[in-house]
Steps between C-alpha positions, in 0.01 A plus 500: 500500500789736581644433155175613335505827698863559408425435132200736506706775664783445249256522208348822636845656546605394150184639339537833684860530386399414142227768498740757637754421225229534234390835645859629505542396135176680417620814679817501289303432181257788561776731625305567821739596773531738788799726461691711751399868511843616384461295180203703373562709189504877534458747216583865443271724702406714201378189313363271771169691520410340164471154659132430565532190718741372762427156353722592204794579729437185703496278190814650349687497831420132553621411150825694543556336840452155347731593211775618736468169685527300174139378509405681178685535173563831327222420250251460786569842652222670306191680619171534320384859535239741376633833374257792515550770234321827419446406137598236247872542440642590161736264317803686640360484852431128463858433391624712792299285742623177343870586504558360852393141422132516598250293307207735455178358361375793293196298394380526862492882484187642660453873438397753765126530554263749656511326837873415489744769385789263423532227241693185577705224340631165628874432509768266632804672645836371619493602867852654497378730218172593672613833646590632153137449400366633826689827455405538133303816421261299281387269781264667744413203726605135536325205660551126521372293212527179703227338704537268798221250462573291809679692775570254778615632835587149621758457223660830593507405867656165405773681307561731797533209744762310298 
């Protein structure tokens, strides 16, 4: 009878450890991690007012932290963003915006409307190049173009308690 209890306890311990390993792998895969406060990205004061959401800074900071710790490759250090502009840019303005390696989806352009004074376009930006876009005269506001569909506090707590 003691052997059965020992086997049951061993199976429970093994299954808990297995679940924890799967959760940690999922955390790495989804790039969800808690980062130290001094690892957050900071931007020039005269440009930072253009950022609409702290979520954008949080996402980029987490990716850069993972990159510096060799958990992301250089190709993965990109951020999907939404650039807000006063009007549709001219051809010269478009080429100026694209010169820093951003992939801007001009087909997603949505012009300003009566209830929203700025138009917007979707883009993918290399995070190290982000501040160049942020400080551009053409860009009036910037927000995250990424969505977290399944935020899970337990995964973040697991990562913290490693």
